[in-house]
Tab-separated table of C-alpha atoms in Angstrom:
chain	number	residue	atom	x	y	z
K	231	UNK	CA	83.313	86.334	-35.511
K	232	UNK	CA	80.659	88.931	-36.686
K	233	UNK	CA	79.347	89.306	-33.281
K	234	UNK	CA	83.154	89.937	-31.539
K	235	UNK	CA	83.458	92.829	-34.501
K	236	UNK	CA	80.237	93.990	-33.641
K	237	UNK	CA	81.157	94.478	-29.799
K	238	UNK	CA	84.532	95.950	-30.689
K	239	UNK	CA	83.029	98.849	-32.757
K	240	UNK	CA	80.014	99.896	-30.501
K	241	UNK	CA	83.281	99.991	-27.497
K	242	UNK	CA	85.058	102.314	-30.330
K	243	UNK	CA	81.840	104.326	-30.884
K	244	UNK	CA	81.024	105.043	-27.095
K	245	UNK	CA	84.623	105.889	-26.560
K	246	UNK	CA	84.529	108.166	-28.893
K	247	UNK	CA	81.359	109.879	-27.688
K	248	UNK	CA	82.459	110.147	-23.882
K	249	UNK	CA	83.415	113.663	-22.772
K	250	UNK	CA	86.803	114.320	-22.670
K	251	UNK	CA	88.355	111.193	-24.232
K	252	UNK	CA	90.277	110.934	-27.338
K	253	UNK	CA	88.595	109.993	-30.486
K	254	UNK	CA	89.844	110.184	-34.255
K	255	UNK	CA	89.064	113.513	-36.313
K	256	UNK	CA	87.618	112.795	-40.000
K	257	UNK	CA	91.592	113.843	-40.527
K	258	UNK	CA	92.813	110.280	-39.250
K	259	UNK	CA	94.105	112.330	-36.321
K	260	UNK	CA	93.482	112.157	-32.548
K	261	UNK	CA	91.890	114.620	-30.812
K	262	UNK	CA	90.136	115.593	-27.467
K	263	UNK	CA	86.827	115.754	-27.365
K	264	UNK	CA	86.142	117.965	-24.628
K	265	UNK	CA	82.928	118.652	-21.980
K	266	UNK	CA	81.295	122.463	-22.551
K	267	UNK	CA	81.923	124.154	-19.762
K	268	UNK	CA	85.452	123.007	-18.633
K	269	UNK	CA	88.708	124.319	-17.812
K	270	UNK	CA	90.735	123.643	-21.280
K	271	UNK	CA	87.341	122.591	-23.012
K	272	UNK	CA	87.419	124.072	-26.678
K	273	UNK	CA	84.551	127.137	-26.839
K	274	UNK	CA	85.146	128.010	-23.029
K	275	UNK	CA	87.199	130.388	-21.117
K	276	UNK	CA	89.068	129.495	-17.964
K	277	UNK	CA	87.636	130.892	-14.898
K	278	UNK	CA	89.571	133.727	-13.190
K	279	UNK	CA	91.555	133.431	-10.104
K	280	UNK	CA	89.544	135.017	-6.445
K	281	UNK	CA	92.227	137.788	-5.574
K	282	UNK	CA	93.910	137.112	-2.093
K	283	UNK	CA	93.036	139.139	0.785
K	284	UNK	CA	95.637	140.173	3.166
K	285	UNK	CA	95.438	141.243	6.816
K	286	UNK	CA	97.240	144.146	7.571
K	287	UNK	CA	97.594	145.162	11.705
K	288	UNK	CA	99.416	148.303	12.907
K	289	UNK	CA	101.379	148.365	16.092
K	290	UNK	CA	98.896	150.320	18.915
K	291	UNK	CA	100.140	152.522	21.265
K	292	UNK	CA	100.589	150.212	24.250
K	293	UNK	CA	103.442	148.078	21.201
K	294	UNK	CA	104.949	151.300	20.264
K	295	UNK	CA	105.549	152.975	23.643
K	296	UNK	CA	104.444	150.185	26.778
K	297	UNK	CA	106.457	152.009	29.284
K	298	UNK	CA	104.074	155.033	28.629
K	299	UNK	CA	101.172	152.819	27.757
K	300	UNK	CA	102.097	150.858	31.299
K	301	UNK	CA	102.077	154.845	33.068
K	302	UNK	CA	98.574	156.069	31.840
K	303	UNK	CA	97.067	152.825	33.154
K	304	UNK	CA	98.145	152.515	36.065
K	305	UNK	CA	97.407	156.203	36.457
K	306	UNK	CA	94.053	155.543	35.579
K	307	UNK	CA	93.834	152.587	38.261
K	308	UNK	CA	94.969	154.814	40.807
K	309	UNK	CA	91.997	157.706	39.248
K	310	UNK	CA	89.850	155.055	39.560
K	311	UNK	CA	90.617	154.219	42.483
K	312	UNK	CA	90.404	157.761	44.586
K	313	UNK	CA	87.579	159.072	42.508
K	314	UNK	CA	85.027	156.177	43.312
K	315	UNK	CA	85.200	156.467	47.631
K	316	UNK	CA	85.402	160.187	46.875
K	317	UNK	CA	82.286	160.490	44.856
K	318	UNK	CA	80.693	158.184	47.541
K	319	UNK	CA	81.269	160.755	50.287
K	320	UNK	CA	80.015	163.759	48.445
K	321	UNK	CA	76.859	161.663	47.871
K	322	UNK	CA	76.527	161.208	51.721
K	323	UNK	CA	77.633	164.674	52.316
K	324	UNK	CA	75.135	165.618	50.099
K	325	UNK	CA	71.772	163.438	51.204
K	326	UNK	CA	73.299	164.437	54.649
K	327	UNK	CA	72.388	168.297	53.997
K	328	UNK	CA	69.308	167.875	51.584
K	329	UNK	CA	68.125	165.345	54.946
K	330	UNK	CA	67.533	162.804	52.885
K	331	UNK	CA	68.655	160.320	55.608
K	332	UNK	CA	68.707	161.172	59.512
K	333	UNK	CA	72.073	162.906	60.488
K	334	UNK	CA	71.659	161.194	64.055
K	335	UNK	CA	72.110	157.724	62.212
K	336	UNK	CA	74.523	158.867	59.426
K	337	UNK	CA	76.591	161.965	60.162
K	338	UNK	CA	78.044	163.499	57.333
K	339	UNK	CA	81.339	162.478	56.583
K	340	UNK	CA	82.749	166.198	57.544
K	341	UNK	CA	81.642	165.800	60.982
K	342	UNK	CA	83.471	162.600	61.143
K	343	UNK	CA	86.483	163.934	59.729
K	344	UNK	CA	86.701	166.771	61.954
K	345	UNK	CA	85.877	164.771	65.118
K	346	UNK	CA	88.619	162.237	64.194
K	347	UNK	CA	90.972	165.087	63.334
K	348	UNK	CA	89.891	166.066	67.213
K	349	UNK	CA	90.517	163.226	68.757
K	350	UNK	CA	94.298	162.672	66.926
K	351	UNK	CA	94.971	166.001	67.858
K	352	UNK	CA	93.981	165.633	71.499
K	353	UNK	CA	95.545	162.268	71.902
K	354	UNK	CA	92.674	160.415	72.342
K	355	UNK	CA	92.571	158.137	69.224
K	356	UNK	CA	96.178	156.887	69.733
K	357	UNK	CA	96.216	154.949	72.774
K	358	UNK	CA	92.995	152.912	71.381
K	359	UNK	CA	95.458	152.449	68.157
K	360	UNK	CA	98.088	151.370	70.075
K	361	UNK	CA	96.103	148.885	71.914
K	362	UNK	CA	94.703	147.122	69.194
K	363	UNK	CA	98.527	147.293	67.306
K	364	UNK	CA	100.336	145.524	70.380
K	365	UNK	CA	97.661	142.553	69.891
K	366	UNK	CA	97.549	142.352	66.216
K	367	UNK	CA	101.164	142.339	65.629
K	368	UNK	CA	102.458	139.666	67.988
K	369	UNK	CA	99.183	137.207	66.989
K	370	UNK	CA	100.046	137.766	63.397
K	371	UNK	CA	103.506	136.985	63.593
K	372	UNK	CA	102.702	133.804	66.028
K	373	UNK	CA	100.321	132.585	63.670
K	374	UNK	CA	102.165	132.867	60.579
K	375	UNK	CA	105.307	131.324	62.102
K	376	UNK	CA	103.644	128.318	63.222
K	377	UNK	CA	100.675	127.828	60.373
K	378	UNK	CA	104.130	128.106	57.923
K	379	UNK	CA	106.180	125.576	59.872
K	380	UNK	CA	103.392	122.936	60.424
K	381	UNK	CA	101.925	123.442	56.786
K	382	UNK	CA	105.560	122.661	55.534
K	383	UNK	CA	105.157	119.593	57.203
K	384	UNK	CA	102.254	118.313	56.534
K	385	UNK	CA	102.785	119.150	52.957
K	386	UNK	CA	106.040	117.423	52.429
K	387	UNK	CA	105.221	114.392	54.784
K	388	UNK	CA	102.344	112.342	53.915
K	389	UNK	CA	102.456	110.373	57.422
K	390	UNK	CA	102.512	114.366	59.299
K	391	UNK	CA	99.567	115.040	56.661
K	392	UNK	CA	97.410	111.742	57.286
K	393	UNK	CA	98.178	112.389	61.099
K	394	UNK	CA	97.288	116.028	61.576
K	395	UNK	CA	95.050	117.261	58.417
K	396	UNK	CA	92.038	115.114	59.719
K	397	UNK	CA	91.636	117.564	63.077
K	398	UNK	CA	93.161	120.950	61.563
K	399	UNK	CA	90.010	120.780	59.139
K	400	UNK	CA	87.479	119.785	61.886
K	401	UNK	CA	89.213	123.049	64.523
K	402	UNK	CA	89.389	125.376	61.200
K	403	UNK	CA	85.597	125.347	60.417
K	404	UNK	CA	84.948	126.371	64.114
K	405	UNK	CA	83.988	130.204	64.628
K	406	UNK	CA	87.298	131.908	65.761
K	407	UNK	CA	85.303	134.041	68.131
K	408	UNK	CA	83.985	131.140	70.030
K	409	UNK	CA	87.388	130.048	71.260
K	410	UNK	CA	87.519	132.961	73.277
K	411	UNK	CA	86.260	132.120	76.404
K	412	UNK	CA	88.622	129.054	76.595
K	413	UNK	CA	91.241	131.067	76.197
K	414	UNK	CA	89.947	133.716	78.831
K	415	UNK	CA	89.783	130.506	81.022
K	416	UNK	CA	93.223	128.875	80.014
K	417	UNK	CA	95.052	132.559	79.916
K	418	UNK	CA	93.370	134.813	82.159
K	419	UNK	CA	92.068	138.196	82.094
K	420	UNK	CA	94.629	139.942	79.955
K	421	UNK	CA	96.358	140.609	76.750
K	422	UNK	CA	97.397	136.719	76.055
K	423	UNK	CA	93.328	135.685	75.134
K	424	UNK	CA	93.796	138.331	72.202
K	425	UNK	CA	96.773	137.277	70.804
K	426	UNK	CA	96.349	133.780	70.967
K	427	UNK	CA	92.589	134.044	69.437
K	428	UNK	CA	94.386	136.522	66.340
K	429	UNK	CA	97.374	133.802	66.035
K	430	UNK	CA	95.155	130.767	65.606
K	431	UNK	CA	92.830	132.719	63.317
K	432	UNK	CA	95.848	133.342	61.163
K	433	UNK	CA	97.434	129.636	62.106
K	434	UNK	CA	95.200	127.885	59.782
K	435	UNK	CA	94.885	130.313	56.581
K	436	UNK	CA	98.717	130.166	56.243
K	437	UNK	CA	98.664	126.111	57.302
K	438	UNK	CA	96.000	126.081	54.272
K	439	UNK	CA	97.977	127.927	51.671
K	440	UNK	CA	101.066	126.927	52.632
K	441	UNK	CA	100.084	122.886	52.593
K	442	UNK	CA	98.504	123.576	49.076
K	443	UNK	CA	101.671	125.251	47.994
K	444	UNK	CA	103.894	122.931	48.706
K	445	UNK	CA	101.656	119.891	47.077
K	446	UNK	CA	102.068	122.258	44.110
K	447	UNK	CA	105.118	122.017	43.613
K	448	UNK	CA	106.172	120.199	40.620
K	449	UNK	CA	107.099	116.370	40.844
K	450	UNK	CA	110.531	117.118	38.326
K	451	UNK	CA	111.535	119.423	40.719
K	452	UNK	CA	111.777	116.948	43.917
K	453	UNK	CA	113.410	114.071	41.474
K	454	UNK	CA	115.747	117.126	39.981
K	455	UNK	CA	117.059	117.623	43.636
K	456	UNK	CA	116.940	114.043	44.447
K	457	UNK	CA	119.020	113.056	41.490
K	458	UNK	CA	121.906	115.216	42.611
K	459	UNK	CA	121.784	114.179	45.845
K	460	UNK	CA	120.277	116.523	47.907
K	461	UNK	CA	119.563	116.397	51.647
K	462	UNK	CA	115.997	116.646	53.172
K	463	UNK	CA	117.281	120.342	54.228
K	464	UNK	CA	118.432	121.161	50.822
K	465	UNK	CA	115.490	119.735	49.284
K	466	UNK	CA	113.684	122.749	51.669
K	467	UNK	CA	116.133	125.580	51.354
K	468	UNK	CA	116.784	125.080	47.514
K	469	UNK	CA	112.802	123.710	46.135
K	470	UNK	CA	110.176	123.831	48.993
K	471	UNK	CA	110.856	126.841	50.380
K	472	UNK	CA	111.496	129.351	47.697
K	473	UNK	CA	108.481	127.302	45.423
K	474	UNK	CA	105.799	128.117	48.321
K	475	UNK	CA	106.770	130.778	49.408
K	476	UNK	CA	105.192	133.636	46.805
K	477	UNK	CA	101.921	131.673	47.355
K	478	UNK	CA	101.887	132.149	51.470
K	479	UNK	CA	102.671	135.821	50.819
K	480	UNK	CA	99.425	136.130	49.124
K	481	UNK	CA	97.932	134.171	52.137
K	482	UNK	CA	99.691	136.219	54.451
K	483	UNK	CA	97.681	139.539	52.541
K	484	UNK	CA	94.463	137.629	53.952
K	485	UNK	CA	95.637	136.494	57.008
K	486	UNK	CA	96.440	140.048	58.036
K	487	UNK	CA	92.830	140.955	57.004
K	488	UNK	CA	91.262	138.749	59.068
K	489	UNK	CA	93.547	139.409	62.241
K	490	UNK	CA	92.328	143.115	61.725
K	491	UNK	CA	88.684	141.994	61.797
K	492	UNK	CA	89.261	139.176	64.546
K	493	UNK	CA	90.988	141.688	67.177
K	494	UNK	CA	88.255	144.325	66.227
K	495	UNK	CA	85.586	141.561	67.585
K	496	UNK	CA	87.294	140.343	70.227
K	497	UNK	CA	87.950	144.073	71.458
K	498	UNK	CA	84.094	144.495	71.234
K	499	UNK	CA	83.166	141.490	73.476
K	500	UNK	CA	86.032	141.637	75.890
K	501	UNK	CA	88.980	144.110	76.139
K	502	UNK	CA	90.827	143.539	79.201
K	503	UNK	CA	91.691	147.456	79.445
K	504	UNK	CA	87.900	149.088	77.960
K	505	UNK	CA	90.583	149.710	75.043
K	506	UNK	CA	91.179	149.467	71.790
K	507	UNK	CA	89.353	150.601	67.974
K	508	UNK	CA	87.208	147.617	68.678
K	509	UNK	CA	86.346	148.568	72.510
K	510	UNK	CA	85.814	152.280	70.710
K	511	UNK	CA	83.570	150.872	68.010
K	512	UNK	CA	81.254	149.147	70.333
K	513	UNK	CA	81.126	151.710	73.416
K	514	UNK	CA	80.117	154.318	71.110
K	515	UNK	CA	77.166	152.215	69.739
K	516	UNK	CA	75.886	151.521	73.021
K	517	UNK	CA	75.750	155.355	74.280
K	518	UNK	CA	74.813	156.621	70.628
K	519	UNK	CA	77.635	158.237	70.174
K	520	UNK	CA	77.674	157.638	66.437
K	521	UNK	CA	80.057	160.156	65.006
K	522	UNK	CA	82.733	158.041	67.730
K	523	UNK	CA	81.488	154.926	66.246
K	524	UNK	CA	82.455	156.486	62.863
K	525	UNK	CA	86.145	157.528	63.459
K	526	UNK	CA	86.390	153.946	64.736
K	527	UNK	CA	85.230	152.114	61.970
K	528	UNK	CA	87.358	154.700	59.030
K	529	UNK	CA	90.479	153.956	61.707
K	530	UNK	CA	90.380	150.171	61.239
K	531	UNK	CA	89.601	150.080	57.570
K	532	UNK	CA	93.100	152.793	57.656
K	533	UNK	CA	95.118	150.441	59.838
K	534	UNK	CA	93.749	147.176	57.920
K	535	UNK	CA	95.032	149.167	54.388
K	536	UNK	CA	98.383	149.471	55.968
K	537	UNK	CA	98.698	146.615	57.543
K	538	UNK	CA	98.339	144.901	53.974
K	539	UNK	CA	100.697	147.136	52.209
K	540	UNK	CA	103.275	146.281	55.009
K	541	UNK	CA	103.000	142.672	54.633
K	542	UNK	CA	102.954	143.061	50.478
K	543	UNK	CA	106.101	144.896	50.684
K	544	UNK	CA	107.834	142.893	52.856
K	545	UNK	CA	106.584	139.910	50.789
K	546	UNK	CA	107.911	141.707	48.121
K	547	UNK	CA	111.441	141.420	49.506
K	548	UNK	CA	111.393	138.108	50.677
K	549	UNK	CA	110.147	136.668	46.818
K	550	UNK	CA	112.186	139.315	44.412
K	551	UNK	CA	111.670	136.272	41.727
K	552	UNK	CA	107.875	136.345	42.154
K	553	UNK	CA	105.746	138.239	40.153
K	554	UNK	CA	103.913	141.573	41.782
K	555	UNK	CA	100.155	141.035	40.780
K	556	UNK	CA	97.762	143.179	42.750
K	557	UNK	CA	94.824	142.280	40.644
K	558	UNK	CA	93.360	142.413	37.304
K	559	UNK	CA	95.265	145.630	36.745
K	560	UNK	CA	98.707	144.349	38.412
K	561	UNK	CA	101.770	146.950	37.389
């Protein structure tokens, strides 16, 4: 019994000595015996709350005005844009006149300009225009209609895919400009080697883009149309078509690129009618008549610009639900 008391009031003792627990005053009262240095402990003060910060963010000017915000940078762009080729020629002008590099190699870019302006004015420059137009344009449009049409196909049928993919990738990697001469033996001397070397070139970049377009589109969008029925040609007017179509614009941008550089090399190595910017470029290398060679090379990169713009804008009214995006700096 002694030793069971004994237990009991050591248990008492260290309860009452343990921080924060409730032991009996001398008053017969209970109290808290708190730990120094607590929140609540007697003899200590409570520790002050850390103020909160808040973020404040004002509205900048492209939030309070974008129209105007929108303006200035594409203004800018277009700055940008003229002041950089600019600044470029007045460099050449200028190492042109301080003969920092030979003016036999390099004319300055007013000579240039005024024997182009020459040559427009007399009428020479426009029949070698014209030339390399009347192949570009009917390749292009060749190309396009059958690289679309067969990368439909191919992209929408896996048996037309497994069949066909296989040798469009082993022809695509071949150099464009070595099909030539089978065409000059297949076609003849003429126009037809030109065209048809400009419309495969652009055959397989919009087969490409078109193919991966239409594997794009989304799976929901199929089962949506075949849920309410539609036929194979709906499922094409109403979901393939209008789904690929902003993405073979953008391929049709290169495609008309590369037709530009294509015809410009084919000119060079064989132009039925010693015509043509390409024909021009090359002739005037081989007699050294540079500032000719010049006015060649400024007319292409001219015709290649507009040739762009023309297919962007007609892209543009073909896809009105696609977005315009000309680059990092789209408007």
């Amino acid at each position: 019994m002694s030793d069971g008391t004994t237990e009991a009031t050591e248990a008492e003792a260290a309860k009452a000595e343990a921080p924060g627990t409730a032991a009996t005053t001398p008053d017969g009262t209970n109290g808290t015996v708190g730990t120094p240095g607590a929140p609540g402990a007697p003899g200590t003060e409570q520790a002050k709350p850390t103020p909160t910060l808040l973020l404040t963010r004002s509205p900048g000017p492209a939030e309070l005005d974008p129209d105007r915000a929108r303006r200035r940078r594409r203004t800018l762009e277009i700055t940008l844009g003229i002041a950089v080729p600019l600044l470029l020629l007045l460099w050449w002008q200028l190492a042109v006149q301080q003969k920092w590099i030979d003016s036999r190699i390099y004319p300055a870019p007013q000579t240039i300009l005024e024997d182009g302006w020459k040559r427009l004015v007399d009428g020479k420059l426009w029949p070698d225009i014209w030339a390399t137009l009347k192949r570009v344009v009917p390749g292009f449009l060749l190309g396009s209609l059958a690289g679309y049409v067969v990368g439909l196909l191919t992209g929408s049928i896996p048996l037309v895919r497994a069949a066909l993919e296989p040798m469009l990738d082993a022809l695509y990697v071949v150099p464009k400009l070595a099909l030539l001469p089978i065409f000059l033996l297949i076609f003849g001397l003429g126009e037809t080697p030109q065209i048809m070397l400009v419309a495969v070139t652009v055959f397989f970049l919009i087969w490409i883009q078109t193919m991966a377009a239409v594997l794009a589109v989304p799976e929901g969008y199929r089962e949506a149309a075949t849920v309410f029925g539609a036929s194979q040609w709906q499922m094409y007017r109403h979901i393939l078509i209008p789904a690929s179509l902003p993405p073979v614009v953008v391929g049709l941008r290169l495609a008309s690129g590369m037709a530009v550089l294509v015809i410009v090399a084919s000119e060079g190595l064989a132009s039925p009618n010693n015509d043509g910017l390409g024909y021009l470029i090359f002739n005037a290398k081989n007699i050294f008549d540079q500032k000719a060679m010049y006015v060649g090379i400024i007319t292409v990169a001219v015709v290649g610009v507009l040739f762009s713009e023309l297919v962007r804008l007609i892209g543009r009214l073909l896809t009105p639900w696609a977005p315009d995006r000309r680059g990092p700096g789209g408007s």
